[in-house]
PDB file of C-alpha atoms and ligand atoms in Angstrom:
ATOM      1  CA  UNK W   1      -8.517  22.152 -74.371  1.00 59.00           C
ATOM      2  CA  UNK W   2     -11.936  21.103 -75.486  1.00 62.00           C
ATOM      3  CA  UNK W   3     -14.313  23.658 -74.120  1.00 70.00           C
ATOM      4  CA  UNK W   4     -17.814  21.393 -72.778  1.00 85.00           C
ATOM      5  CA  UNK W   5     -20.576  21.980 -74.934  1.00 88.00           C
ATOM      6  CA  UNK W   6     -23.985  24.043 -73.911  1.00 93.00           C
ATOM      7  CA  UNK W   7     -26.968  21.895 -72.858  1.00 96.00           C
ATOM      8  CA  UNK W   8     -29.473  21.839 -75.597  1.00 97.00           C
ATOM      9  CA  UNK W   9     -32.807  20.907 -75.656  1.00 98.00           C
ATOM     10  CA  UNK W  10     -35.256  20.332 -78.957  1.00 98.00           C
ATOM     11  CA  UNK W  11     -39.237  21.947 -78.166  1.00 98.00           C
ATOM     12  CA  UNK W  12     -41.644  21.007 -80.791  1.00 98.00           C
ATOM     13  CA  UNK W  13     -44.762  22.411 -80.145  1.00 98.00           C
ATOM     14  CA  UNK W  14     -47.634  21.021 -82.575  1.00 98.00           C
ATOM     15  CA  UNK W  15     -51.458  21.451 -83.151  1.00 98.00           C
ATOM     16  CA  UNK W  16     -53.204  19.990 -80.790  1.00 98.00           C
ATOM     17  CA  UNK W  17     -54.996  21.819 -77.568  1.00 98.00           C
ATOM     18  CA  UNK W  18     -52.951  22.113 -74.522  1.00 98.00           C
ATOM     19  CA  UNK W  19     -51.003  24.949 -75.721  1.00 98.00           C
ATOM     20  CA  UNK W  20     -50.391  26.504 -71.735  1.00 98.00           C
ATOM     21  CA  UNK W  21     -48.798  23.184 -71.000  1.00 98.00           C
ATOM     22  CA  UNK W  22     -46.072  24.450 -73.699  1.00 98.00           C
ATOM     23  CA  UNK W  23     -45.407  27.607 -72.163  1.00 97.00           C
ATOM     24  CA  UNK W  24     -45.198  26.763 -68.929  1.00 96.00           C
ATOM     25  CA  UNK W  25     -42.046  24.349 -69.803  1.00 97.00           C
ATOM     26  CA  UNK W  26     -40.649  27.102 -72.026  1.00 96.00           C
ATOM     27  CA  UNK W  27     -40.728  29.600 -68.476  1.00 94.00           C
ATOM     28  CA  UNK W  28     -39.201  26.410 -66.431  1.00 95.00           C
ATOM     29  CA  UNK W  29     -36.329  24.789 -68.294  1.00 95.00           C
ATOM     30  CA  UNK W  30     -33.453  26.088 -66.423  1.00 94.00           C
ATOM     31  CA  UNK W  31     -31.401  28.958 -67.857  1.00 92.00           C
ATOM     32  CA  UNK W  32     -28.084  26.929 -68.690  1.00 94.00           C
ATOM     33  CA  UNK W  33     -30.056  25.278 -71.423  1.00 96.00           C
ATOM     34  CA  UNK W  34     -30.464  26.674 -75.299  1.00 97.00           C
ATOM     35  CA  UNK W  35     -33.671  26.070 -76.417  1.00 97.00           C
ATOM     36  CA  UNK W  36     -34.636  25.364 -79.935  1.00 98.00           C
ATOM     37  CA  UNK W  37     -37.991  26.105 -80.373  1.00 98.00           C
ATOM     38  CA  UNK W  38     -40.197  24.442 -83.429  1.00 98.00           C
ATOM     39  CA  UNK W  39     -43.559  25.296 -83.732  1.00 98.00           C
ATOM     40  CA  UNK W  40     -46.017  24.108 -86.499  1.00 98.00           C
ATOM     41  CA  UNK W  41     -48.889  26.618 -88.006  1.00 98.00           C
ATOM     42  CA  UNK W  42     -51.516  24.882 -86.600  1.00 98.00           C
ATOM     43  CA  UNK W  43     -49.703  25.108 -83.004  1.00 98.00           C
ATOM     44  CA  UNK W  44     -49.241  28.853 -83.480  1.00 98.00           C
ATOM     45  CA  UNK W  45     -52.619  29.523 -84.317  1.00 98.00           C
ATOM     46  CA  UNK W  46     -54.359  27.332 -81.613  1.00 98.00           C
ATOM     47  CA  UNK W  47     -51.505  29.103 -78.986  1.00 98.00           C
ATOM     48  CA  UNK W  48     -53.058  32.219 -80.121  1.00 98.00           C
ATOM     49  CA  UNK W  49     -56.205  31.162 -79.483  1.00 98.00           C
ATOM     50  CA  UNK W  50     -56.112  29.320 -76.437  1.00 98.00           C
ATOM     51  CA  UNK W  51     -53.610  31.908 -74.706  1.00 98.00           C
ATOM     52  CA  UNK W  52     -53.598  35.163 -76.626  1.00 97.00           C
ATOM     53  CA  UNK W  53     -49.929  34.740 -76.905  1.00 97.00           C
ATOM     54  CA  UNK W  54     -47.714  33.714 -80.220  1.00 97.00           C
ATOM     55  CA  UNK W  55     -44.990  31.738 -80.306  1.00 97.00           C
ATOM     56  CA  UNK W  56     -42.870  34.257 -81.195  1.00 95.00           C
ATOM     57  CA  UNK W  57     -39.947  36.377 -79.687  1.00 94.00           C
ATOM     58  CA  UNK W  58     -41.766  39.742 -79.495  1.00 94.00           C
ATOM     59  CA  UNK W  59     -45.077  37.933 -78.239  1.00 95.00           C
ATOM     60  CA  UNK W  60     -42.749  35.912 -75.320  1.00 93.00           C
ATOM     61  CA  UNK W  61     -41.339  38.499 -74.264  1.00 91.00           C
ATOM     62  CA  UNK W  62     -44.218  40.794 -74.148  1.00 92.00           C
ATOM     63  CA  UNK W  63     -46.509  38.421 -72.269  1.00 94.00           C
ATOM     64  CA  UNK W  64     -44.254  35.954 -70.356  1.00 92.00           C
ATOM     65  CA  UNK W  65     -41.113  38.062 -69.611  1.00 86.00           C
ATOM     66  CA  UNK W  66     -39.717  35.652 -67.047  1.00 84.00           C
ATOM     67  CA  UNK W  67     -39.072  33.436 -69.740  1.00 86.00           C
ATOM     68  CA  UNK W  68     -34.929  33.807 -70.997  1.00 83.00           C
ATOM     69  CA  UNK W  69     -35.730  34.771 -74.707  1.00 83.00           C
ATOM     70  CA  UNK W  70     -32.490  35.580 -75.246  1.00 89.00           C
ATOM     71  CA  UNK W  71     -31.643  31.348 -75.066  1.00 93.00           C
ATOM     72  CA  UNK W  72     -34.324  30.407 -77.566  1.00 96.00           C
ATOM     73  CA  UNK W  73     -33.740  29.533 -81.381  1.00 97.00           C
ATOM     74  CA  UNK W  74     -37.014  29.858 -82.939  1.00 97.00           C
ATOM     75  CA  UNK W  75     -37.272  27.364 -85.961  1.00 98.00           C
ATOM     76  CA  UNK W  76     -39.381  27.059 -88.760  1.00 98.00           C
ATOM     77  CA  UNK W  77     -41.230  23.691 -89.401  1.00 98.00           C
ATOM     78  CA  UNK W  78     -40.377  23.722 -93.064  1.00 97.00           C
ATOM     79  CA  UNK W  79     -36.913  24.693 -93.116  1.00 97.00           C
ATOM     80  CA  UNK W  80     -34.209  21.499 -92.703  1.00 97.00           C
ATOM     81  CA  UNK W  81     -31.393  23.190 -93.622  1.00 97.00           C
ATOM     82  CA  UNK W  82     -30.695  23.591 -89.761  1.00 97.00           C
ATOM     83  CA  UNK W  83     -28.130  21.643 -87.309  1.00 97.00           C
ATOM     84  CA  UNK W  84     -31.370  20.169 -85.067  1.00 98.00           C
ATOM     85  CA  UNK W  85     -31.829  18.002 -88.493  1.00 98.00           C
ATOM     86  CA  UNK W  86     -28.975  16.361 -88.213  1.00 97.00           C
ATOM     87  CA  UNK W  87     -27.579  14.171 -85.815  1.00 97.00           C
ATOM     88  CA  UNK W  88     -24.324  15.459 -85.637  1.00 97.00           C
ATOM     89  CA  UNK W  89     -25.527  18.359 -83.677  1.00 97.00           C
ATOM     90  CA  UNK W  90     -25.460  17.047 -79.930  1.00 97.00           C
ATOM     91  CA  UNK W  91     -28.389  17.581 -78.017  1.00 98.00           C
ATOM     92  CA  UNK W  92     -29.893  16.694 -74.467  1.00 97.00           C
ATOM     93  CA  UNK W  93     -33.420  15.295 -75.935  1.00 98.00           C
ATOM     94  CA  UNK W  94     -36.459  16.982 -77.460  1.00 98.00           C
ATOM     95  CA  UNK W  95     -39.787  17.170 -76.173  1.00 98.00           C
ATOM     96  CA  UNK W  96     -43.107  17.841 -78.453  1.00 98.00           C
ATOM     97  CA  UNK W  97     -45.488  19.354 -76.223  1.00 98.00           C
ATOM     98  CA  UNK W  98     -48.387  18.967 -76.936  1.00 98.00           C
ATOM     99  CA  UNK W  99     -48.531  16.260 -79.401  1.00 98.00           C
ATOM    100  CA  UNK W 100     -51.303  16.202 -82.293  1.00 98.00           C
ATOM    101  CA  UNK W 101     -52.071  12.381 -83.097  1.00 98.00           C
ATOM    102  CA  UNK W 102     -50.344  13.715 -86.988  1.00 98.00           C
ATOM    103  CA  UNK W 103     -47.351  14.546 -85.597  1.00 98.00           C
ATOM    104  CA  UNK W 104     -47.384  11.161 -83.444  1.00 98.00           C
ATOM    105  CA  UNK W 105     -47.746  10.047 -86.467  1.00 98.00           C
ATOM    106  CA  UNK W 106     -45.169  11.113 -88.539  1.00 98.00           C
ATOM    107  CA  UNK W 107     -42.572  10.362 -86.041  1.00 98.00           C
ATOM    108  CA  UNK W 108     -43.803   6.668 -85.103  1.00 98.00           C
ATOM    109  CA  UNK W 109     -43.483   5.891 -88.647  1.00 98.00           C
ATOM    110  CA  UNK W 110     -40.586   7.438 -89.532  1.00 98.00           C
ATOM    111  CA  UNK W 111     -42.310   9.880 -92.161  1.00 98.00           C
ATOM    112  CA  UNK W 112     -40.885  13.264 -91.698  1.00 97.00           C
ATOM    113  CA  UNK W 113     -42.361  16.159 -93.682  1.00 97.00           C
ATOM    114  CA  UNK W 114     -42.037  19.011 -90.763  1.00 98.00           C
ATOM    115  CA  UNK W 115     -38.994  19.616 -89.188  1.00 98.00           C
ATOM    116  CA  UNK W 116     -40.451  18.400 -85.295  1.00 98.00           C
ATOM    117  CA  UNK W 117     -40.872  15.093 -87.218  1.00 98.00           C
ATOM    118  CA  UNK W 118     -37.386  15.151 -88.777  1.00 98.00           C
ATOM    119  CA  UNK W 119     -35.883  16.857 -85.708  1.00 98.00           C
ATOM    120  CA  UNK W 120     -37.902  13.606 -83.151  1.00 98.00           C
ATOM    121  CA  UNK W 121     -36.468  10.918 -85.989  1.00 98.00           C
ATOM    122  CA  UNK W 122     -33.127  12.256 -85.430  1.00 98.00           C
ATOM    123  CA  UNK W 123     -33.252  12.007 -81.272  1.00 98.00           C
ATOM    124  CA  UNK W 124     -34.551   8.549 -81.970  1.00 98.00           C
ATOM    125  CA  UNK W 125     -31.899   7.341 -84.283  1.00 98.00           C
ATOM    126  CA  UNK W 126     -29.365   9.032 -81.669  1.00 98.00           C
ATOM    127  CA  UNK W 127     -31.072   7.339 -78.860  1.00 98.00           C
ATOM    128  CA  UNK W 128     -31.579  10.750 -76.977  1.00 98.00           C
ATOM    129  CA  UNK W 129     -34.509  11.447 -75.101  1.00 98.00           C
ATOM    130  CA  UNK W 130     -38.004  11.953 -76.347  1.00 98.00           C
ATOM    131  CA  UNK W 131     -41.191  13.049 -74.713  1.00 98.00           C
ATOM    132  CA  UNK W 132     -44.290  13.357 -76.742  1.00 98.00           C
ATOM    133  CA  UNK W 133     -47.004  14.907 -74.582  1.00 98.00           C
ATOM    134  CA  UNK W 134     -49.708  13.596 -76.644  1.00 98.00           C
ATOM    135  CA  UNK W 135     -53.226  14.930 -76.567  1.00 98.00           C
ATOM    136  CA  UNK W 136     -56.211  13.733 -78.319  1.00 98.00           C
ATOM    137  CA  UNK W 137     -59.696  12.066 -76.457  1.00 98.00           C
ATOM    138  CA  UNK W 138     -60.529   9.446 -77.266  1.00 98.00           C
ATOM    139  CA  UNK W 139     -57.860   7.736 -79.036  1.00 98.00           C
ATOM    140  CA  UNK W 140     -58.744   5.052 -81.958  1.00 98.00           C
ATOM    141  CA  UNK W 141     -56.676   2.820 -82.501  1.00 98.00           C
ATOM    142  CA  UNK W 142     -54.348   4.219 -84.530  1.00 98.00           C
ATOM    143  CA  UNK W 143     -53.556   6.187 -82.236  1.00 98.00           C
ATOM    144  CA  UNK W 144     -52.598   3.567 -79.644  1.00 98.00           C
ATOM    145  CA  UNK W 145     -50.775   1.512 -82.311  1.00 98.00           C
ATOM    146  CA  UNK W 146     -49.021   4.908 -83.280  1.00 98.00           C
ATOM    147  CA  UNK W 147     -47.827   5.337 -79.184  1.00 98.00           C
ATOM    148  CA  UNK W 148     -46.876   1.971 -78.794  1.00 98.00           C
ATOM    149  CA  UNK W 149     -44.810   2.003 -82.262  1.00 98.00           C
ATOM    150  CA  UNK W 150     -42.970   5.574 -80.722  1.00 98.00           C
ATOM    151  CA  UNK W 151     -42.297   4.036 -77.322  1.00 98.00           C
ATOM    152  CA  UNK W 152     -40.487   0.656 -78.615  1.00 98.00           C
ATOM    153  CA  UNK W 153     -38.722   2.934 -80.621  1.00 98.00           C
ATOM    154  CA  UNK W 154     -37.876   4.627 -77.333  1.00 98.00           C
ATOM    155  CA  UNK W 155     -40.384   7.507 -77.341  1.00 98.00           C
ATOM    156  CA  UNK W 156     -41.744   8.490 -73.491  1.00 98.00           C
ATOM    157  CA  UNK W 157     -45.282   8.900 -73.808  1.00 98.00           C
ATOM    158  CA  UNK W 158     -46.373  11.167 -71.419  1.00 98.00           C
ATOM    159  CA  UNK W 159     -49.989  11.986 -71.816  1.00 98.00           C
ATOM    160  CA  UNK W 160     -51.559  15.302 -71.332  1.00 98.00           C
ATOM    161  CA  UNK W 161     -53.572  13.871 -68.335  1.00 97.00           C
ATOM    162  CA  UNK W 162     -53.044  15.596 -65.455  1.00 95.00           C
ATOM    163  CA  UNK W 163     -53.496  13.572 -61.855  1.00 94.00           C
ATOM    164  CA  UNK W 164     -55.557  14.980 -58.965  1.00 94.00           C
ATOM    165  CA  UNK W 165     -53.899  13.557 -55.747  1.00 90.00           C
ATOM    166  CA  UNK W 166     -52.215  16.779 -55.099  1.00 87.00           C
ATOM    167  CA  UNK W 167     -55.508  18.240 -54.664  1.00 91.00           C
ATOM    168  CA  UNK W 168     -55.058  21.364 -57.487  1.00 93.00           C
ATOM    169  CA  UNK W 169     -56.511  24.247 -56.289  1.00 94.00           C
ATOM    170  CA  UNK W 170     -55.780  26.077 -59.811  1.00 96.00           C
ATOM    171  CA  UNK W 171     -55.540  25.884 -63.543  1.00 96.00           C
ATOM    172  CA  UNK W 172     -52.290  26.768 -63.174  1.00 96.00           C
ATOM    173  CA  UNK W 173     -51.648  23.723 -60.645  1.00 95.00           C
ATOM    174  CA  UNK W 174     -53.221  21.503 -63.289  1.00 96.00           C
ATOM    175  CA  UNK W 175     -50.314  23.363 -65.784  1.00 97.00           C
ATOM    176  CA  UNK W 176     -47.630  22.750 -63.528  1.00 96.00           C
ATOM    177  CA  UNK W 177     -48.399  18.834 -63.064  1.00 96.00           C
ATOM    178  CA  UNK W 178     -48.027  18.052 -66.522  1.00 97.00           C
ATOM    179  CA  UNK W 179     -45.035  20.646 -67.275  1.00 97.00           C
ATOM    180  CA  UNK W 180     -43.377  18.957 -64.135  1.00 96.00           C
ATOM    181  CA  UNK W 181     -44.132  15.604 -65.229  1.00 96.00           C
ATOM    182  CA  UNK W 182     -42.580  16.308 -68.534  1.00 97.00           C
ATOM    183  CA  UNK W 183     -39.309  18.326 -66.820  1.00 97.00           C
ATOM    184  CA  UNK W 184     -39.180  14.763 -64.722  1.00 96.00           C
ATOM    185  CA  UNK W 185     -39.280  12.855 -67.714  1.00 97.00           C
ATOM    186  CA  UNK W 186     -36.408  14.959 -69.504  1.00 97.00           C
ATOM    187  CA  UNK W 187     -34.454  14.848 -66.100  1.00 95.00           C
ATOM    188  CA  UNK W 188     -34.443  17.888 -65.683  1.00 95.00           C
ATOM    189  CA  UNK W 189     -35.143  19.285 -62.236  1.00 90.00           C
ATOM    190  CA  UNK W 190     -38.117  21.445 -61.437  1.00 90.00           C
ATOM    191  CA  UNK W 191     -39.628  23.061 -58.893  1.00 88.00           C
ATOM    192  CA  UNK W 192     -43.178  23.217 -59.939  1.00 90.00           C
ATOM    193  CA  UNK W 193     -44.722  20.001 -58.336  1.00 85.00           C
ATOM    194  CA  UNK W 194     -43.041  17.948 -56.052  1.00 77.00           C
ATOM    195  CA  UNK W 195     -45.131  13.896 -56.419  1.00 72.00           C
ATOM    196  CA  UNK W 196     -47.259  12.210 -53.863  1.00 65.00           C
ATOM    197  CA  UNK W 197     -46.711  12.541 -50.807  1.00 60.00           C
ATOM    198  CA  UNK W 198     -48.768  10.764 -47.585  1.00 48.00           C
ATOM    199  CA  UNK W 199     -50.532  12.761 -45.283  1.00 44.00           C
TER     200      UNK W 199
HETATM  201  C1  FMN Z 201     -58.587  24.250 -82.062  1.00 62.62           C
HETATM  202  C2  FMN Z 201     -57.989  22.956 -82.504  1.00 62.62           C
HETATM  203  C3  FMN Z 201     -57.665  22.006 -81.557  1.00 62.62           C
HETATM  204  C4  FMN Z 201     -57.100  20.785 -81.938  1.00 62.62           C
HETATM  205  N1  FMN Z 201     -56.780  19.876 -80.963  1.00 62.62           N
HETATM  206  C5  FMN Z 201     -56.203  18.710 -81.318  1.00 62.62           C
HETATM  207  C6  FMN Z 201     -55.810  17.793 -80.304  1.00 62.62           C
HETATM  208  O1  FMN Z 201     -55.994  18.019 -79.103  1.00 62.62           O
HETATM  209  N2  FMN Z 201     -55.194  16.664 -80.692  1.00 62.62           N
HETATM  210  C7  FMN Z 201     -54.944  16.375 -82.021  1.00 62.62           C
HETATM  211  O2  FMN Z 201     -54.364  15.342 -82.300  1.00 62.62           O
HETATM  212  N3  FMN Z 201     -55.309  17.239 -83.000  1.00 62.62           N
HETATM  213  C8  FMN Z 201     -55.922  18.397 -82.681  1.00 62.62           C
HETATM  214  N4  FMN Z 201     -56.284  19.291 -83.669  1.00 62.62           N
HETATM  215  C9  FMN Z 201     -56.058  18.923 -85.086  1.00 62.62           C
HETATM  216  C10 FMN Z 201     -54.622  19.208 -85.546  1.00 62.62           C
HETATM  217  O3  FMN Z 201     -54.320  20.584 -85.376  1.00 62.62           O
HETATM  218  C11 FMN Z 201     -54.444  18.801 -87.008  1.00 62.62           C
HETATM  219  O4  FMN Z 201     -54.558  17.397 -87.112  1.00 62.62           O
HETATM  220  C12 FMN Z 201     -53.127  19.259 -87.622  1.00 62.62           C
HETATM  221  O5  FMN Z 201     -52.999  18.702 -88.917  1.00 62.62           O
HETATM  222  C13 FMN Z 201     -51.928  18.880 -86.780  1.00 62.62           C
HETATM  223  O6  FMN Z 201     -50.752  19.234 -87.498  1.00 62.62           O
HETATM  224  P1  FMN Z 201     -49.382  19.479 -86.724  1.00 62.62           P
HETATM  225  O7  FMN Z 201     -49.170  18.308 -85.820  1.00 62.62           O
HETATM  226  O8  FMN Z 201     -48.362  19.540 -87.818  1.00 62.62           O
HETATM  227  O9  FMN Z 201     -49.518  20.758 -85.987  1.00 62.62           O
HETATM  228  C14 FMN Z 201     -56.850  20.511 -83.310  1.00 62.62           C
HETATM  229  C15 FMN Z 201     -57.160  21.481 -84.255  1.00 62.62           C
HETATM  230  C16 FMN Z 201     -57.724  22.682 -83.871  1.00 62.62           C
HETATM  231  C17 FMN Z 201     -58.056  23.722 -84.937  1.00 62.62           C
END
């Protein structure tokens, strides 16, 4: 008998501000799934920067124990030989979080020198799920041409805007909007913000 598969999910984590966004999704995807985890230099050193905390296994674990370390892959953006380059290797979708305007680039036309690129190509072509957060203010417009090009390819773009009808009380709050937001968008469920409700 065909034993079912593990659910997999694809985190591409690129160089553009934003970086607590990315770990609060890492500490909320639920346990059942293996995470591979891509992240490119510039996102490691603005992580550093903007959280004191690398994304690395030692650093994770030393700073965020809660998240399961033990179900991430970390990947490195230059190496392809890997299974998430393929689409053979079956995955639930891939989210890049947060999204530099080069690396919306690179994947809304197709030209894939880093392994996120190749890796958000791939879920395209397969017609899995893919949510760029995508950060940048303003935007010119290549960057709008860029989003609309990923999202009639079937990119979700989810910008890193966070909404204020919840009344956040926190950073953190404003953290958990747009990691919920993107857990939503994956369809994944999530207990970190719950939508509008009335009053
Ligand atoms: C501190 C810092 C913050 C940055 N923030 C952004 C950003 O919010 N959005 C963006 O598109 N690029 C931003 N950049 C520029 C990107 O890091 C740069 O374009 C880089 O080439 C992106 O490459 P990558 O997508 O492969 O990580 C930032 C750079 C630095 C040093």
């Amino acid at each position: 008998m065909k034993s079912k598969r593990p659910k997999r999910l694809i985190v591409g984590v690129s160089g553009a501000s934003g970086m607590p966004y990315a770990l609060r999704l890492l500490q909320s995807i639920p346990e059942e799934y293996e995470i591979y985890l891509i992240a490119s230099s510039g996102a490691q050193r603005i992580c550093k920067s903007e959280t004191g905390i690398e994304l690395n296994r030692s650093s994770l674990t030393n700073h965020l124990p809660e998240i399961r370390n033990e179900n991430i892959n970390f990947l490195s953006n230059d190496d392809f030989f890997t299974p998430v380059a393929s689409g053979s290797f079956h995955t639930d979708g891939m989210v890049v979080i947060p999204c530099s305007m080069k690396t919306l680039s690179g994947i809304a036309n197709g030209y894939t020198q880093t392994l996120i690129e190749r890796a958000a190509d791939v879920t395209l072509k397969e017609k899995r799920k893919l949510i760029l957060v995508v950060r940048e203010t303003p935007f010119n417009t290549i960057h709008l041409k860029n989003m609309l090009q990923a999202a009639e390819a079937g990119a979700i773009i989810l910008p890193a805007s966070p909404g204020f009808y919840a009344n956040p009380k926190s950073l953190d709050d404003i953290v958990d909007f747009i990691a919920a937001r993107t857990l939503d968008a994956l369809q994944i469920s999530q207990s970190l913000f719950h939508g509008w409700k009335e009053v």
